């Protein structure tokens, strides 16, 4: 029978998830304040409110739309989502900054995020210039969008109006509020004179940092890089739990000691596509620039730790 009502999605989802799979579920309404869910020997009555109370958005998004391939958008979000800030006081950093950029005659949709200790920037080429105001996409929206995009091959239609953005997939529409604020000028944070290049096998590096960092109960312990010609010594020293060290053969032409939060390095390295990682240094106290030789459209900046 036709009808409509509004009830709490999280409770309903949780109940239905716990019913035996493959069994029939009956939904019925005795009155407009209660919906009944029945399956096998379970009966639930959930409170409802009138469907006219449901806040449907009435904005006209159709003025400026553009299409993007789902996997490209997913890549963009994945490359940036781990650098989003958790600091509630600086709300303008707690999302991904999405905006249109132009290099020569090429147009890009560019994403940037930073928590002021690290930064991710990634871009994808657009076929043409689009009508798209710069936006800051909230963290919750990013994760919801990623889970929708994981299971979807095809085009995503994006349009934004004032303080909202809309993503349309084949059978889903996600409309989200945007973060109101000004994203900082991230371009000036990208190191310009990091000439000391470290080149290393990605898996080797990832596994090694992960192992050495195991001795640290507190991720605030830095993993120390002692670099000499073609040799990287990694070490972690924790007063309470012990220490660990490991040596790796690398390509490097200088001497340098520098420390990083291991979690930051693992987050970046886990998002690289190729089989190598390149890290460019300036000195002990300057941020490092990380690149993926197989993806020229993404860069990462990580601040070193003091001491």
PDB file of N, CA, C and O in Angstrom, residues 170-246:
ATOM      1  N   UNK A 170      24.325   7.022 -10.053  1.00  0.00           N
ATOM      2  CA  UNK A 170      23.169   6.422 -10.717  1.00  0.00           C
ATOM      3  C   UNK A 170      21.900   6.424  -9.890  1.00  0.00           C
ATOM      4  O   UNK A 170      20.874   6.916 -10.299  1.00  0.00           O
ATOM      5  N   UNK A 171      21.981   5.812  -8.695  1.00  0.00           N
ATOM      6  CA  UNK A 171      20.755   5.676  -7.908  1.00  0.00           C
ATOM      7  C   UNK A 171      20.886   6.287  -6.520  1.00  0.00           C
ATOM      8  O   UNK A 171      20.120   5.987  -5.632  1.00  0.00           O
ATOM      9  N   UNK A 172      21.896   7.138  -6.332  1.00  0.00           N
ATOM     10  CA  UNK A 172      22.038   7.810  -5.038  1.00  0.00           C
ATOM     11  C   UNK A 172      22.309   9.287  -5.278  1.00  0.00           C
ATOM     12  O   UNK A 172      23.002   9.656  -6.222  1.00  0.00           O
ATOM     13  N   UNK A 173      21.775  10.089  -4.379  1.00  0.00           N
ATOM     14  CA  UNK A 173      22.093  11.518  -4.393  1.00  0.00           C
ATOM     15  C   UNK A 173      22.573  11.877  -2.991  1.00  0.00           C
ATOM     16  O   UNK A 173      21.924  11.519  -2.006  1.00  0.00           O
ATOM     17  N   UNK A 174      23.717  12.519  -2.907  1.00  0.00           N
ATOM     18  CA  UNK A 174      24.222  12.973  -1.617  1.00  0.00           C
ATOM     19  C   UNK A 174      24.277  14.497  -1.657  1.00  0.00           C
ATOM     20  O   UNK A 174      24.954  15.077  -2.509  1.00  0.00           O
ATOM     21  N   UNK A 175      23.522  15.115  -0.768  1.00  0.00           N
ATOM     22  CA  UNK A 175      23.555  16.581  -0.653  1.00  0.00           C
ATOM     23  C   UNK A 175      24.161  16.917   0.705  1.00  0.00           C
ATOM     24  O   UNK A 175      23.776  16.318   1.713  1.00  0.00           O
ATOM     25  N   UNK A 176      25.107  17.812   0.715  1.00  0.00           N
ATOM     26  CA  UNK A 176      25.783  18.118   1.971  1.00  0.00           C
ATOM     27  C   UNK A 176      25.941  19.614   2.152  1.00  0.00           C
ATOM     28  O   UNK A 176      26.113  20.356   1.182  1.00  0.00           O
ATOM     29  N   UNK A 177      25.903  20.027   3.403  1.00  0.00           N
ATOM     30  CA  UNK A 177      26.308  21.398   3.721  1.00  0.00           C
ATOM     31  C   UNK A 177      27.814  21.492   3.543  1.00  0.00           C
ATOM     32  O   UNK A 177      28.518  20.490   3.602  1.00  0.00           O
ATOM     33  N   UNK A 178      28.295  22.700   3.362  1.00  0.00           N
ATOM     34  CA  UNK A 178      29.733  22.908   3.214  1.00  0.00           C
ATOM     35  C   UNK A 178      30.262  23.637   4.442  1.00  0.00           C
ATOM     36  O   UNK A 178      29.494  24.230   5.193  1.00  0.00           O
ATOM     37  N   UNK A 179      31.571  23.556   4.643  1.00  0.00           N
ATOM     38  CA  UNK A 179      32.163  24.266   5.774  1.00  0.00           C
ATOM     39  C   UNK A 179      32.315  25.732   5.393  1.00  0.00           C
ATOM     40  O   UNK A 179      32.850  26.060   4.332  1.00  0.00           O
ATOM     41  N   UNK A 180      31.809  26.584   6.253  1.00  0.00           N
ATOM     42  CA  UNK A 180      31.873  28.018   5.996  1.00  0.00           C
ATOM     43  C   UNK A 180      33.199  28.535   6.548  1.00  0.00           C
ATOM     44  O   UNK A 180      33.448  28.478   7.744  1.00  0.00           O
ATOM     45  N   UNK A 181      34.056  28.999   5.684  1.00  0.00           N
ATOM     46  CA  UNK A 181      35.353  29.498   6.156  1.00  0.00           C
ATOM     47  C   UNK A 181      36.297  29.639   4.988  1.00  0.00           C
ATOM     48  O   UNK A 181      35.978  29.262   3.861  1.00  0.00           O
ATOM     49  N   UNK A 182      37.454  30.200   5.267  1.00  0.00           N
ATOM     50  CA  UNK A 182      38.431  30.401   4.189  1.00  0.00           C
ATOM     51  C   UNK A 182      39.588  29.437   4.384  1.00  0.00           C
ATOM     52  O   UNK A 182      40.225  29.417   5.432  1.00  0.00           O
ATOM     53  N   UNK A 183      39.824  28.621   3.379  1.00  0.00           N
ATOM     54  CA  UNK A 183      40.948  27.679   3.456  1.00  0.00           C
ATOM     55  C   UNK A 183      42.243  28.473   3.247  1.00  0.00           C
ATOM     56  O   UNK A 183      42.292  29.390   2.424  1.00  0.00           O
ATOM     57  N   UNK A 184      43.302  28.148   4.026  1.00  0.00           N
ATOM     58  CA  UNK A 184      44.541  28.936   3.909  1.00  0.00           C
ATOM     59  C   UNK A 184      45.203  28.769   2.540  1.00  0.00           C
ATOM     60  O   UNK A 184      44.916  27.818   1.815  1.00  0.00           O
ATOM     61  N   UNK A 185      46.097  29.671   2.217  1.00  0.00           N
ATOM     62  CA  UNK A 185      46.829  29.587   0.956  1.00  0.00           C
ATOM     63  C   UNK A 185      47.855  28.460   1.052  1.00  0.00           C
ATOM     64  O   UNK A 185      48.970  28.651   1.528  1.00  0.00           O
ATOM     65  N   UNK A 186      47.433  27.276   0.591  1.00  0.00           N
ATOM     66  CA  UNK A 186      48.277  26.090   0.779  1.00  0.00           C
ATOM     67  C   UNK A 186      49.493  26.082  -0.155  1.00  0.00           C
ATOM     68  O   UNK A 186      50.504  25.447   0.141  1.00  0.00           O
ATOM     69  N   UNK A 187      49.395  26.809  -1.267  1.00  0.00           N
ATOM     70  CA  UNK A 187      50.494  26.801  -2.250  1.00  0.00           C
ATOM     71  C   UNK A 187      51.793  27.276  -1.604  1.00  0.00           C
ATOM     72  O   UNK A 187      52.871  26.738  -1.852  1.00  0.00           O
ATOM     73  N   UNK A 188      51.668  28.280  -0.712  1.00  0.00           N
ATOM     74  CA  UNK A 188      52.894  28.845  -0.137  1.00  0.00           C
ATOM     75  C   UNK A 188      53.546  27.906   0.885  1.00  0.00           C
ATOM     76  O   UNK A 188      54.676  28.129   1.306  1.00  0.00           O
ATOM     77  N   UNK A 189      52.835  26.850   1.261  1.00  0.00           N
ATOM     78  CA  UNK A 189      53.395  25.887   2.221  1.00  0.00           C
ATOM     79  C   UNK A 189      54.226  24.817   1.509  1.00  0.00           C
ATOM     80  O   UNK A 189      55.047  24.141   2.113  1.00  0.00           O
ATOM     81  N   UNK A 190      53.996  24.656   0.211  1.00  0.00           N
ATOM     82  CA  UNK A 190      54.728  23.617  -0.531  1.00  0.00           C
ATOM     83  C   UNK A 190      56.196  24.035  -0.633  1.00  0.00           C
ATOM     84  O   UNK A 190      56.505  25.108  -1.147  1.00  0.00           O
ATOM     85  N   UNK A 191      57.115  23.210  -0.117  1.00  0.00           N
ATOM     86  CA  UNK A 191      58.535  23.583  -0.133  1.00  0.00           C
ATOM     87  C   UNK A 191      59.036  23.781  -1.555  1.00  0.00           C
ATOM     88  O   UNK A 191      58.725  23.001  -2.452  1.00  0.00           O
ATOM     89  N   UNK A 192      59.817  24.839  -1.747  1.00  0.00           N
ATOM     90  CA  UNK A 192      60.290  25.183  -3.100  1.00  0.00           C
ATOM     91  C   UNK A 192      61.751  24.761  -3.320  1.00  0.00           C
ATOM     92  O   UNK A 192      62.191  24.588  -4.437  1.00  0.00           O
ATOM     93  N   UNK A 193      62.513  24.647  -2.210  1.00  0.00           N
ATOM     94  CA  UNK A 193      63.955  24.424  -2.420  1.00  0.00           C
ATOM     95  C   UNK A 193      64.456  23.160  -1.715  1.00  0.00           C
ATOM     96  O   UNK A 193      65.528  23.148  -1.138  1.00  0.00           O
ATOM     97  N   UNK A 194      63.649  22.119  -1.757  1.00  0.00           N
ATOM     98  CA  UNK A 194      64.091  20.843  -1.183  1.00  0.00           C
ATOM     99  C   UNK A 194      64.866  20.063  -2.246  1.00  0.00           C
ATOM    100  O   UNK A 194      64.281  19.371  -3.078  1.00  0.00           O
ATOM    101  N   UNK A 195      66.186  20.171  -2.193  1.00  0.00           N
ATOM    102  CA  UNK A 195      67.030  19.597  -3.258  1.00  0.00           C
ATOM    103  C   UNK A 195      67.545  18.201  -2.927  1.00  0.00           C
ATOM    104  O   UNK A 195      68.043  17.504  -3.802  1.00  0.00           O
ATOM    105  N   UNK A 196      67.472  17.812  -1.644  1.00  0.00           N
ATOM    106  CA  UNK A 196      68.067  16.518  -1.261  1.00  0.00           C
ATOM    107  C   UNK A 196      67.045  15.407  -1.457  1.00  0.00           C
ATOM    108  O   UNK A 196      66.085  15.288  -0.686  1.00  0.00           O
ATOM    109  N   UNK A 197      67.252  14.589  -2.468  1.00  0.00           N
ATOM    110  CA  UNK A 197      66.238  13.607  -2.867  1.00  0.00           C
ATOM    111  C   UNK A 197      66.581  12.209  -2.354  1.00  0.00           C
ATOM    112  O   UNK A 197      67.678  11.691  -2.599  1.00  0.00           O
ATOM    113  N   UNK A 198      65.628  11.633  -1.654  1.00  0.00           N
ATOM    114  CA  UNK A 198      65.744  10.247  -1.190  1.00  0.00           C
ATOM    115  C   UNK A 198      64.803   9.398  -2.031  1.00  0.00           C
ATOM    116  O   UNK A 198      63.619   9.712  -2.156  1.00  0.00           O
ATOM    117  N   UNK A 199      65.337   8.350  -2.621  1.00  0.00           N
ATOM    118  CA  UNK A 199      64.496   7.452  -3.416  1.00  0.00           C
ATOM    119  C   UNK A 199      64.578   6.053  -2.816  1.00  0.00           C
ATOM    120  O   UNK A 199      65.661   5.578  -2.486  1.00  0.00           O
ATOM    121  N   UNK A 200      63.417   5.405  -2.666  1.00  0.00           N
ATOM    122  CA  UNK A 200      63.398   4.125  -1.951  1.00  0.00           C
ATOM    123  C   UNK A 200      62.210   3.279  -2.411  1.00  0.00           C
ATOM    124  O   UNK A 200      61.198   3.813  -2.858  1.00  0.00           O
ATOM    125  N   UNK A 201      62.382   1.975  -2.335  1.00  0.00           N
ATOM    126  CA  UNK A 201      61.275   1.059  -2.665  1.00  0.00           C
ATOM    127  C   UNK A 201      60.128   1.316  -1.680  1.00  0.00           C
ATOM    128  O   UNK A 201      60.346   1.317  -0.463  1.00  0.00           O
ATOM    129  N   UNK A 202      58.929   1.492  -2.209  1.00  0.00           N
ATOM    130  CA  UNK A 202      57.789   1.868  -1.365  1.00  0.00           C
ATOM    131  C   UNK A 202      57.482   0.813  -0.300  1.00  0.00           C
ATOM    132  O   UNK A 202      57.368   1.124   0.880  1.00  0.00           O
ATOM    133  N   UNK A 203      57.370  -0.450  -0.721  1.00  0.00           N
ATOM    134  CA  UNK A 203      56.957  -1.491   0.234  1.00  0.00           C
ATOM    135  C   UNK A 203      58.006  -1.677   1.330  1.00  0.00           C
ATOM    136  O   UNK A 203      57.694  -1.820   2.505  1.00  0.00           O
ATOM    137  N   UNK A 204      59.249  -1.621   0.910  1.00  0.00           N
ATOM    138  CA  UNK A 204      60.374  -1.727   1.845  1.00  0.00           C
ATOM    139  C   UNK A 204      60.270  -0.637   2.916  1.00  0.00           C
ATOM    140  O   UNK A 204      60.403  -0.883   4.111  1.00  0.00           O
ATOM    141  N   UNK A 205      60.050   0.582   2.443  1.00  0.00           N
ATOM    142  CA  UNK A 205      59.972   1.746   3.329  1.00  0.00           C
ATOM    143  C   UNK A 205      58.783   1.634   4.285  1.00  0.00           C
ATOM    144  O   UNK A 205      58.915   1.818   5.497  1.00  0.00           O
ATOM    145  N   UNK A 206      57.620   1.300   3.723  1.00  0.00           N
ATOM    146  CA  UNK A 206      56.388   1.210   4.513  1.00  0.00           C
ATOM    147  C   UNK A 206      56.529   0.154   5.610  1.00  0.00           C
ATOM    148  O   UNK A 206      56.247   0.406   6.786  1.00  0.00           O
ATOM    149  N   UNK A 207      56.996  -1.028   5.218  1.00  0.00           N
ATOM    150  CA  UNK A 207      57.137  -2.129   6.185  1.00  0.00           C
ATOM    151  C   UNK A 207      58.154  -1.784   7.267  1.00  0.00           C
ATOM    152  O   UNK A 207      57.963  -2.078   8.445  1.00  0.00           O
ATOM    153  N   UNK A 208      59.237  -1.145   6.846  1.00  0.00           N
ATOM    154  CA  UNK A 208      60.321  -0.831   7.770  1.00  0.00           C
ATOM    155  C   UNK A 208      59.880   0.202   8.815  1.00  0.00           C
ATOM    156  O   UNK A 208      60.096   0.017  10.017  1.00  0.00           O
ATOM    157  N   UNK A 209      59.234   1.276   8.362  1.00  0.00           N
ATOM    158  CA  UNK A 209      58.749   2.305   9.299  1.00  0.00           C
ATOM    159  C   UNK A 209      57.721   1.687  10.249  1.00  0.00           C
ATOM    160  O   UNK A 209      57.740   1.928  11.461  1.00  0.00           O
ATOM    161  N   UNK A 210      56.859   0.861   9.701  1.00  0.00           N
ATOM    162  CA  UNK A 210      55.810   0.205  10.502  1.00  0.00           C
ATOM    163  C   UNK A 210      56.435  -0.674  11.589  1.00  0.00           C
ATOM    164  O   UNK A 210      56.022  -0.655  12.749  1.00  0.00           O
ATOM    165  N   UNK A 211      57.448  -1.454  11.213  1.00  0.00           N
ATOM    166  CA  UNK A 211      58.100  -2.349  12.194  1.00  0.00           C
ATOM    167  C   UNK A 211      58.781  -1.556  13.298  1.00  0.00           C
ATOM    168  O   UNK A 211      58.597  -1.822  14.479  1.00  0.00           O
ATOM    169  N   UNK A 212      59.601  -0.581  12.883  1.00  0.00           N
ATOM    170  CA  UNK A 212      60.372   0.180  13.873  1.00  0.00           C
ATOM    171  C   UNK A 212      59.443   0.941  14.821  1.00  0.00           C
ATOM    172  O   UNK A 212      59.701   1.046  16.010  1.00  0.00           O
ATOM    173  N   UNK A 213      58.315   1.440  14.270  1.00  0.00           N
ATOM    174  CA  UNK A 213      57.384   2.222  15.089  1.00  0.00           C
ATOM    175  C   UNK A 213      56.629   1.351  16.092  1.00  0.00           C
ATOM    176  O   UNK A 213      56.023   1.855  17.036  1.00  0.00           O
ATOM    177  N   UNK A 214      56.685   0.011  15.911  1.00  0.00           N
ATOM    178  CA  UNK A 214      55.948  -0.891  16.816  1.00  0.00           C
ATOM    179  C   UNK A 214      56.402  -0.757  18.262  1.00  0.00           C
ATOM    180  O   UNK A 214      55.643  -1.017  19.186  1.00  0.00           O
ATOM    181  N   UNK A 215      57.644  -0.363  18.462  1.00  0.00           N
ATOM    182  CA  UNK A 215      58.190  -0.294  19.820  1.00  0.00           C
ATOM    183  C   UNK A 215      57.615   0.911  20.573  1.00  0.00           C
ATOM    184  O   UNK A 215      57.681   0.996  21.789  1.00  0.00           O
ATOM    185  N   UNK A 216      57.027   1.821  19.815  1.00  0.00           N
ATOM    186  CA  UNK A 216      56.518   3.035  20.439  1.00  0.00           C
ATOM    187  C   UNK A 216      55.041   2.884  20.756  1.00  0.00           C
ATOM    188  O   UNK A 216      54.228   2.654  19.868  1.00  0.00           O
ATOM    189  N   UNK A 217      54.691   3.003  22.022  1.00  0.00           N
ATOM    190  CA  UNK A 217      53.288   2.910  22.414  1.00  0.00           C
ATOM    191  C   UNK A 217      52.590   4.215  22.076  1.00  0.00           C
ATOM    192  O   UNK A 217      51.393   4.260  21.849  1.00  0.00           O
ATOM    193  N   UNK A 218      53.382   5.260  22.050  1.00  0.00           N
ATOM    194  CA  UNK A 218      52.835   6.590  21.813  1.00  0.00           C
ATOM    195  C   UNK A 218      53.346   7.081  20.465  1.00  0.00           C
ATOM    196  O   UNK A 218      54.531   7.235  20.269  1.00  0.00           O
ATOM    197  N   UNK A 219      52.403   7.296  19.540  1.00  0.00           N
ATOM    198  CA  UNK A 219      52.837   7.673  18.181  1.00  0.00           C
ATOM    199  C   UNK A 219      53.522   9.042  18.141  1.00  0.00           C
ATOM    200  O   UNK A 219      53.998   9.474  17.113  1.00  0.00           O
ATOM    201  N   UNK A 220      53.547   9.718  19.278  1.00  0.00           N
ATOM    202  CA  UNK A 220      54.232  11.009  19.302  1.00  0.00           C
ATOM    203  C   UNK A 220      55.746  10.833  19.361  1.00  0.00           C
ATOM    204  O   UNK A 220      56.499  11.771  19.176  1.00  0.00           O
ATOM    205  N   UNK A 221      56.195   9.597  19.642  1.00  0.00           N
ATOM    206  CA  UNK A 221      57.630   9.328  19.526  1.00  0.00           C
ATOM    207  C   UNK A 221      57.976   9.427  18.060  1.00  0.00           C
ATOM    208  O   UNK A 221      57.365   8.748  17.240  1.00  0.00           O
ATOM    209  N   UNK A 222      58.974  10.208  17.746  1.00  0.00           N
ATOM    210  CA  UNK A 222      59.351  10.305  16.339  1.00  0.00           C
ATOM    211  C   UNK A 222      60.103   9.068  15.885  1.00  0.00           C
ATOM    212  O   UNK A 222      60.758   8.397  16.677  1.00  0.00           O
ATOM    213  N   UNK A 223      59.986   8.762  14.582  1.00  0.00           N
ATOM    214  CA  UNK A 223      60.916   7.789  14.004  1.00  0.00           C
ATOM    215  C   UNK A 223      62.046   8.633  13.408  1.00  0.00           C
ATOM    216  O   UNK A 223      61.809   9.581  12.657  1.00  0.00           O
ATOM    217  N   UNK A 224      63.266   8.307  13.843  1.00  0.00           N
ATOM    218  CA  UNK A 224      64.411   9.138  13.455  1.00  0.00           C
ATOM    219  C   UNK A 224      65.048   8.595  12.179  1.00  0.00           C
ATOM    220  O   UNK A 224      65.287   7.392  12.067  1.00  0.00           O
ATOM    221  N   UNK A 225      65.267   9.489  11.219  1.00  0.00           N
ATOM    222  CA  UNK A 225      65.980   9.146   9.998  1.00  0.00           C
ATOM    223  C   UNK A 225      67.422   9.608  10.152  1.00  0.00           C
ATOM    224  O   UNK A 225      67.665  10.798  10.351  1.00  0.00           O
ATOM    225  N   UNK A 226      68.387   8.680  10.060  1.00  0.00           N
ATOM    226  CA  UNK A 226      69.799   9.082   9.952  1.00  0.00           C
ATOM    227  C   UNK A 226      70.241   8.699   8.556  1.00  0.00           C
ATOM    228  O   UNK A 226      70.407   7.516   8.247  1.00  0.00           O
ATOM    229  N   UNK A 227      70.412   9.706   7.714  1.00  0.00           N
ATOM    230  CA  UNK A 227      70.721   9.467   6.304  1.00  0.00           C
ATOM    231  C   UNK A 227      72.184   9.759   6.008  1.00  0.00           C
ATOM    232  O   UNK A 227      72.714  10.815   6.390  1.00  0.00           O
ATOM    233  N   UNK A 228      72.827   8.804   5.361  1.00  0.00           N
ATOM    234  CA  UNK A 228      74.171   9.038   4.820  1.00  0.00           C
ATOM    235  C   UNK A 228      74.109   8.588   3.360  1.00  0.00           C
ATOM    236  O   UNK A 228      73.032   8.250   2.874  1.00  0.00           O
ATOM    237  N   UNK A 229      75.232   8.543   2.679  1.00  0.00           N
ATOM    238  CA  UNK A 229      75.178   8.188   1.253  1.00  0.00           C
ATOM    239  C   UNK A 229      74.568   6.799   1.058  1.00  0.00           C
ATOM    240  O   UNK A 229      75.068   5.801   1.577  1.00  0.00           O
ATOM    241  N   UNK A 230      73.458   6.756   0.344  1.00  0.00           N
ATOM    242  CA  UNK A 230      72.779   5.505  -0.034  1.00  0.00           C
ATOM    243  C   UNK A 230      72.424   4.595   1.147  1.00  0.00           C
ATOM    244  O   UNK A 230      72.300   3.380   0.999  1.00  0.00           O
ATOM    245  N   UNK A 231      72.267   5.203   2.327  1.00  0.00           N
ATOM    246  CA  UNK A 231      71.906   4.396   3.509  1.00  0.00           C
ATOM    247  C   UNK A 231      70.935   5.175   4.395  1.00  0.00           C
ATOM    248  O   UNK A 231      71.153   6.348   4.681  1.00  0.00           O
ATOM    249  N   UNK A 232      69.862   4.497   4.787  1.00  0.00           N
ATOM    250  CA  UNK A 232      68.906   5.104   5.717  1.00  0.00           C
ATOM    251  C   UNK A 232      68.833   4.251   6.971  1.00  0.00           C
ATOM    252  O   UNK A 232      68.503   3.057   6.903  1.00  0.00           O
ATOM    253  N   UNK A 233      69.161   4.846   8.118  1.00  0.00           N
ATOM    254  CA  UNK A 233      68.986   4.165   9.400  1.00  0.00           C
ATOM    255  C   UNK A 233      67.754   4.734  10.082  1.00  0.00           C
ATOM    256  O   UNK A 233      67.677   5.936  10.334  1.00  0.00           O
ATOM    257  N   UNK A 234      66.786   3.868  10.355  1.00  0.00           N
ATOM    258  CA  UNK A 234      65.561   4.275  11.035  1.00  0.00           C
ATOM    259  C   UNK A 234      65.662   3.841  12.491  1.00  0.00           C
ATOM    260  O   UNK A 234      66.111   2.718  12.771  1.00  0.00           O
ATOM    261  N   UNK A 235      65.254   4.688  13.417  1.00  0.00           N
ATOM    262  CA  UNK A 235      65.257   4.251  14.817  1.00  0.00           C
ATOM    263  C   UNK A 235      64.150   4.931  15.612  1.00  0.00           C
ATOM    264  O   UNK A 235      63.749   6.057  15.306  1.00  0.00           O
ATOM    265  N   UNK A 236      63.631   4.201  16.594  1.00  0.00           N
ATOM    266  CA  UNK A 236      62.656   4.758  17.527  1.00  0.00           C
ATOM    267  C   UNK A 236      63.142   4.416  18.922  1.00  0.00           C
ATOM    268  O   UNK A 236      63.583   3.291  19.186  1.00  0.00           O
ATOM    269  N   UNK A 237      63.063   5.388  19.810  1.00  0.00           N
ATOM    270  CA  UNK A 237      63.520   5.168  21.179  1.00  0.00           C
ATOM    271  C   UNK A 237      62.422   5.612  22.133  1.00  0.00           C
ATOM    272  O   UNK A 237      62.025   6.769  22.110  1.00  0.00           O
ATOM    273  N   UNK A 238      61.906   4.685  22.928  1.00  0.00           N
ATOM    274  CA  UNK A 238      60.841   5.012  23.869  1.00  0.00           C
ATOM    275  C   UNK A 238      61.285   4.657  25.276  1.00  0.00           C
ATOM    276  O   UNK A 238      61.650   3.506  25.555  1.00  0.00           O
ATOM    277  N   UNK A 239      61.256   5.660  26.153  1.00  0.00           N
ATOM    278  CA  UNK A 239      61.773   5.475  27.512  1.00  0.00           C
ATOM    279  C   UNK A 239      61.048   4.338  28.245  1.00  0.00           C
ATOM    280  O   UNK A 239      61.642   3.637  29.064  1.00  0.00           O
ATOM    281  N   UNK A 240      59.763   4.131  27.935  1.00  0.00           N
ATOM    282  CA  UNK A 240      58.997   3.130  28.680  1.00  0.00           C
ATOM    283  C   UNK A 240      59.052   1.735  28.072  1.00  0.00           C
ATOM    284  O   UNK A 240      58.959   0.740  28.794  1.00  0.00           O
ATOM    285  N   UNK A 241      59.182   1.666  26.746  1.00  0.00           N
ATOM    286  CA  UNK A 241      59.037   0.333  26.147  1.00  0.00           C
ATOM    287  C   UNK A 241      60.283  -0.216  25.471  1.00  0.00           C
ATOM    288  O   UNK A 241      60.381  -1.410  25.230  1.00  0.00           O
ATOM    289  N   UNK A 242      61.260   0.632  25.148  1.00  0.00           N
ATOM    290  CA  UNK A 242      62.476   0.117  24.520  1.00  0.00           C
ATOM    291  C   UNK A 242      62.809   0.866  23.250  1.00  0.00           C
ATOM    292  O   UNK A 242      62.351   1.981  23.027  1.00  0.00           O
ATOM    293  N   UNK A 243      63.638   0.243  22.413  1.00  0.00           N
ATOM    294  CA  UNK A 243      64.002   0.913  21.169  1.00  0.00           C
ATOM    295  C   UNK A 243      64.105  -0.098  20.039  1.00  0.00           C
ATOM    296  O   UNK A 243      64.159  -1.300  20.258  1.00  0.00           O
ATOM    297  N   UNK A 244      64.107   0.426  18.817  1.00  0.00           N
ATOM    298  CA  UNK A 244      64.236  -0.438  17.651  1.00  0.00           C
ATOM    299  C   UNK A 244      64.931   0.318  16.548  1.00  0.00           C
ATOM    300  O   UNK A 244      64.829   1.543  16.464  1.00  0.00           O
ATOM    301  N   UNK A 245      65.697  -0.420  15.734  1.00  0.00           N
ATOM    302  CA  UNK A 245      66.313   0.260  14.593  1.00  0.00           C
ATOM    303  C   UNK A 245      66.428  -0.681  13.404  1.00  0.00           C
ATOM    304  O   UNK A 245      66.398  -1.900  13.547  1.00  0.00           O
ATOM    305  N   UNK A 246      66.572  -0.088  12.257  1.00  0.00           N
ATOM    306  CA  UNK A 246      66.616  -0.863  11.020  1.00  0.00           C
ATOM    307  C   UNK A 246      67.373  -0.054   9.967  1.00  0.00           C
ATOM    308  O   UNK A 246      67.288   1.167   9.945  1.00  0.00           O
TER     309      UNK A 246
END
